[in-house]
mmCIF file of C-alpha atoms in Angstrom:
data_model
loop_
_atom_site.group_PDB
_atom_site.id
_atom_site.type_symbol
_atom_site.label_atom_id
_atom_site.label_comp_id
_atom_site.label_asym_id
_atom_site.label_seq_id
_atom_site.Cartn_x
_atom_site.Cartn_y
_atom_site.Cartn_z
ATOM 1 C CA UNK A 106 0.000 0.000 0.000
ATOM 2 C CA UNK A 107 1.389 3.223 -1.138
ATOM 3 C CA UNK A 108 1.929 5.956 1.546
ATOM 4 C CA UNK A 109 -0.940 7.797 -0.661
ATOM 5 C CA UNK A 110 -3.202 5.565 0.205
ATOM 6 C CA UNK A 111 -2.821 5.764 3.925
ATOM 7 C CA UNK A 112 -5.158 8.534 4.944
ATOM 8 C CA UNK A 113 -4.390 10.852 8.462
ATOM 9 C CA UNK A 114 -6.612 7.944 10.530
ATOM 10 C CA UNK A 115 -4.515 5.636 9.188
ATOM 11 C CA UNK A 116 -1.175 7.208 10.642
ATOM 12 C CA UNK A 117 -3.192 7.695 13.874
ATOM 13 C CA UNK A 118 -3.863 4.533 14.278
ATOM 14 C CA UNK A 119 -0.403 3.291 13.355
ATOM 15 C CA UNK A 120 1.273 5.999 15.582
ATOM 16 C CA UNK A 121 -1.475 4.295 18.987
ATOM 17 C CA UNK A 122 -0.193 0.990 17.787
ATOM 18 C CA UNK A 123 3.410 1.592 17.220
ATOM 19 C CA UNK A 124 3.894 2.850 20.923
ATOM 20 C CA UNK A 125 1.458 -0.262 22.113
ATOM 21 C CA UNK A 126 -0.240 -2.867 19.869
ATOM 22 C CA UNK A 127 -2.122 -4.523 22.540
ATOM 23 C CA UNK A 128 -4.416 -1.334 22.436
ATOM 24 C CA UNK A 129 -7.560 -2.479 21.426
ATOM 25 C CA UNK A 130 -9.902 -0.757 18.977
ATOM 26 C CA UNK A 131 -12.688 0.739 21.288
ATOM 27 C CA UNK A 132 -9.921 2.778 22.957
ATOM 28 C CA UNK A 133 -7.725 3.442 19.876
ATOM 29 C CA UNK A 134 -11.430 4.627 17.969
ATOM 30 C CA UNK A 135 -12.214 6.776 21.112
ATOM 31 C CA UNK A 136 -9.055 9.089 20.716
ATOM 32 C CA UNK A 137 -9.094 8.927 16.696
ATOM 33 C CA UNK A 138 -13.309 9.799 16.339
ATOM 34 C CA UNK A 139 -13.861 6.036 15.233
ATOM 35 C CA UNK A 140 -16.056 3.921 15.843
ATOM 36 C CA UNK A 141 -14.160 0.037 17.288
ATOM 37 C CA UNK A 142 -15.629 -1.729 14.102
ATOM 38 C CA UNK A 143 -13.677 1.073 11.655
ATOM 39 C CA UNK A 144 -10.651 0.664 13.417
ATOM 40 C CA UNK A 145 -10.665 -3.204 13.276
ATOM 41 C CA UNK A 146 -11.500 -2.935 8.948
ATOM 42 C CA UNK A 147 -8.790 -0.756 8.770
ATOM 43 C CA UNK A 148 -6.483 -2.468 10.791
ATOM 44 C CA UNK A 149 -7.179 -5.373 9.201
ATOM 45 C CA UNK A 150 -6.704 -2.999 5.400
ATOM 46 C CA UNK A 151 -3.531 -2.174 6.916
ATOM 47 C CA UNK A 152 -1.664 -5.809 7.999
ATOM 48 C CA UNK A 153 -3.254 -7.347 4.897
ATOM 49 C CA UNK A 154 -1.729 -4.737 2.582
ATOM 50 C CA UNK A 155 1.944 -5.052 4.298
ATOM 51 C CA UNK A 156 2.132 -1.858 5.908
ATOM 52 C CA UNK A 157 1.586 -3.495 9.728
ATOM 53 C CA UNK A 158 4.198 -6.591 8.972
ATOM 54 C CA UNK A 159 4.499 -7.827 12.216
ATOM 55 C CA UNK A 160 3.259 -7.781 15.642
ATOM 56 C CA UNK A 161 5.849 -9.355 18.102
ATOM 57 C CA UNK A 162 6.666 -8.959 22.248
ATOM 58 C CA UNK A 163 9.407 -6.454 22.911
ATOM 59 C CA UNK A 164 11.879 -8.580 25.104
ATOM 60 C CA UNK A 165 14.901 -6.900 27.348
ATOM 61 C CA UNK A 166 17.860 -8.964 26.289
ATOM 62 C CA UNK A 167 19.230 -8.864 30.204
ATOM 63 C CA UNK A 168 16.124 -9.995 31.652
ATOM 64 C CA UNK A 169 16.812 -13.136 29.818
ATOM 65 C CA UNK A 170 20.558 -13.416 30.262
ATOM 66 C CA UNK A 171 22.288 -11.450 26.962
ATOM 67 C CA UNK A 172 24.370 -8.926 27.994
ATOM 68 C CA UNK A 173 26.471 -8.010 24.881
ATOM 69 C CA UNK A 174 25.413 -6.160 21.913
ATOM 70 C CA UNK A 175 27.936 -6.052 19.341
ATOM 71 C CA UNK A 176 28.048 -3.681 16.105
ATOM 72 C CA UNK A 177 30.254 -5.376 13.232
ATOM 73 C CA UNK A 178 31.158 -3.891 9.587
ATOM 74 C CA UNK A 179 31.819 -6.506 7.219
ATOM 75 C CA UNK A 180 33.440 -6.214 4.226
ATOM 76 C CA UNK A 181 32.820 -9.018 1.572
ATOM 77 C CA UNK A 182 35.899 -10.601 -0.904
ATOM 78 C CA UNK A 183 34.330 -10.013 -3.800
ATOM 79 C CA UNK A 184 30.647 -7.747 -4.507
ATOM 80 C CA UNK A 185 28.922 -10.789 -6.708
ATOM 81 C CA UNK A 186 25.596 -11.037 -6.346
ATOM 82 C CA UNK A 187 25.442 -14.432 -5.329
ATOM 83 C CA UNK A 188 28.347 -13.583 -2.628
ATOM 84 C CA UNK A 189 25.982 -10.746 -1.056
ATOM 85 C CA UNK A 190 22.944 -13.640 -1.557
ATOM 86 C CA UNK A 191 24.860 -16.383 0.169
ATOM 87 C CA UNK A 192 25.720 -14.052 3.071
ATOM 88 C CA UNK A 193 21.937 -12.321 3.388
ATOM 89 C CA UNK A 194 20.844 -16.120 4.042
ATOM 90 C CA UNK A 195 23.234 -16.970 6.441
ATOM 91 C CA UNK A 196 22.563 -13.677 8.405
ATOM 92 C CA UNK A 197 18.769 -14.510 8.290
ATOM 93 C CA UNK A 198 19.067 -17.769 9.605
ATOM 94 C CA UNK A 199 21.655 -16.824 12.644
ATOM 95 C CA UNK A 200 19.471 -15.754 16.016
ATOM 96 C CA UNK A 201 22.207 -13.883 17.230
ATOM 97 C CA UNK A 202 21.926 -11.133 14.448
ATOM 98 C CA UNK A 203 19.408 -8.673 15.434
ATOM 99 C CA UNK A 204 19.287 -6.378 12.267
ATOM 100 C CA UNK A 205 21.495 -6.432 9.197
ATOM 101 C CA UNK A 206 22.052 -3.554 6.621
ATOM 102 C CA UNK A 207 23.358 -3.690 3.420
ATOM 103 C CA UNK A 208 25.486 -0.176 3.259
ATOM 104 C CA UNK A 209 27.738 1.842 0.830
ATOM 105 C CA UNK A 210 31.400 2.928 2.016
ATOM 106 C CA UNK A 211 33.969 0.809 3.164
ATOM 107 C CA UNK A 212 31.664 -1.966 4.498
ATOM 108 C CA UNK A 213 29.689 -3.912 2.752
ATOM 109 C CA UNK A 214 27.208 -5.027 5.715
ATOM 110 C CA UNK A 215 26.273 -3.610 8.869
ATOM 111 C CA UNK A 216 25.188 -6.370 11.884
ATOM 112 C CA UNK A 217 23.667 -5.845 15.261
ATOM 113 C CA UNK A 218 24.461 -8.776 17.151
ATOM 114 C CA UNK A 219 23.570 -10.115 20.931
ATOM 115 C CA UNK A 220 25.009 -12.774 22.748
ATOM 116 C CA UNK A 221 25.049 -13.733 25.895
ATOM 117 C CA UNK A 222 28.779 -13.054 26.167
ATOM 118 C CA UNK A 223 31.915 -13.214 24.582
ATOM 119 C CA UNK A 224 32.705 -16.448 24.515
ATOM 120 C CA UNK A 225 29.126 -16.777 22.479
ATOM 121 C CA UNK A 226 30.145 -13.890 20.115
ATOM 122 C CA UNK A 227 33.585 -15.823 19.637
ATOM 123 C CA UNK A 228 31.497 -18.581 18.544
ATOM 124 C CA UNK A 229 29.302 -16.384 16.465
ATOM 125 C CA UNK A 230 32.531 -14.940 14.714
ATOM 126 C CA UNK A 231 34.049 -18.490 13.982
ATOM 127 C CA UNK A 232 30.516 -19.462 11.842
ATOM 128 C CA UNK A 233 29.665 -15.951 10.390
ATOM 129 C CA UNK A 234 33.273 -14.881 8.727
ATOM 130 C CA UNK A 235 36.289 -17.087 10.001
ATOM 131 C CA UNK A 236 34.326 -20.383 8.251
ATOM 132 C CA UNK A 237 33.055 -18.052 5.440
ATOM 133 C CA UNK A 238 35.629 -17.601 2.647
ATOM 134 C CA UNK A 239 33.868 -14.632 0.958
ATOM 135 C CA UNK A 240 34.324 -12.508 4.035
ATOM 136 C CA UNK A 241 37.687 -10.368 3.829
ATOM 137 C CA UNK A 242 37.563 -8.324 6.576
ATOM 138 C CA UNK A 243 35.078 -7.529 9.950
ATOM 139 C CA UNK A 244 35.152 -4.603 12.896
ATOM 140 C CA UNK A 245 33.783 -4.948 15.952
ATOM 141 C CA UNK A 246 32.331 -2.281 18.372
ATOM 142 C CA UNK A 247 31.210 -3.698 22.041
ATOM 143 C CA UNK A 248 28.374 -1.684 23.164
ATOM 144 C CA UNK A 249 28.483 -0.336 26.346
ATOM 145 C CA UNK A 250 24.550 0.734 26.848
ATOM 146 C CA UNK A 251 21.407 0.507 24.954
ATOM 147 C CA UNK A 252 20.539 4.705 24.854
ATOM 148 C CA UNK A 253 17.761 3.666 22.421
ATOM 149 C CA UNK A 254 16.379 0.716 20.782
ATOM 150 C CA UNK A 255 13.427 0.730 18.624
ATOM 151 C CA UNK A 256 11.876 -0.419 15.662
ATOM 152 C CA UNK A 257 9.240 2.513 15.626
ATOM 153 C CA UNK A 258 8.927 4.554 11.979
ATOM 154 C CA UNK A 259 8.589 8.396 11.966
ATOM 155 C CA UNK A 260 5.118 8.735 10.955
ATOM 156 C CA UNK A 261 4.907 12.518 9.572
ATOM 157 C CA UNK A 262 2.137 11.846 7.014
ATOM 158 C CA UNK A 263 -1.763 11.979 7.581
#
């Protein structure tokens, strides 16, 4: 769904369920002039058309036992397409990456990685690049606090 096609009730009712999609329609139609049927159709518009993609618990890594948050820049051998494929699939299917960018500049991949520690981010190293011939070089930045964390879009539209 195009951003045209989102109307300014639309972004209201993305902004209500962005900061808490438990919110249930009767309270999000009460603050947006809705009635709880209107809000459910276009909710429903909305997640069947792509825009909502996913709905998912918010967990705090500490409270169950990860500790480290990692920032690498990898920079592939070689920029082949099938390189950059091979390495997108092995980055989806590894838990421990968080959020992966494809980038311009000296790196060709940006990770965000927790583990519980560094012995598990040792481990992590050993079957993301060191067993991965296509990787020439990666950088590693320890985090030292979470200041933000979010998956929340700027909604200015509407």
């Amino acid at each position: 769904m195009p951003a045209a096609d989102l109307d300014k009730l639309d972004y209201e009712i993305l902004r209500r369920l962005q900061d808490d999609s438990r919110t249930i329609a009767e309270t999000i139609g009460a603050e947006v002039g809705l009635s709880a049927a209107a809000v459910q159709r276009r909710i429903k518009r909305l997640r069947h058309a792509g825009v909502i993609s996913r709905e998912v618990a918010v967990i705090d890594p500490p409270s169950v036992g990860v500790h480290r948050t990692f920032i690498v820049m990898v920079e592939m051998e070689r920029e082949r397409l099938e390189v950059l494929e091979a390495f997108r699939k092995q980055v989806l299917a590894d838990s421990a990456v968080q959020q992966c960018y494809y980038v311009t500049g000296s790196a060709d991949f940006i990770l965000v990685v927790q583990c519980r520690d560094m012995g598990e981010f040792e481990a992590f190293t050993r079957r993301m690049f060191f067993d991965n011939g296509e990787v020439r070089h990666f950088t590693t930045s320890v985090a030292m606090d979470r200041v933000k964390v979010g998956l929340s879009v700027p909604l200015n539209g509407g």
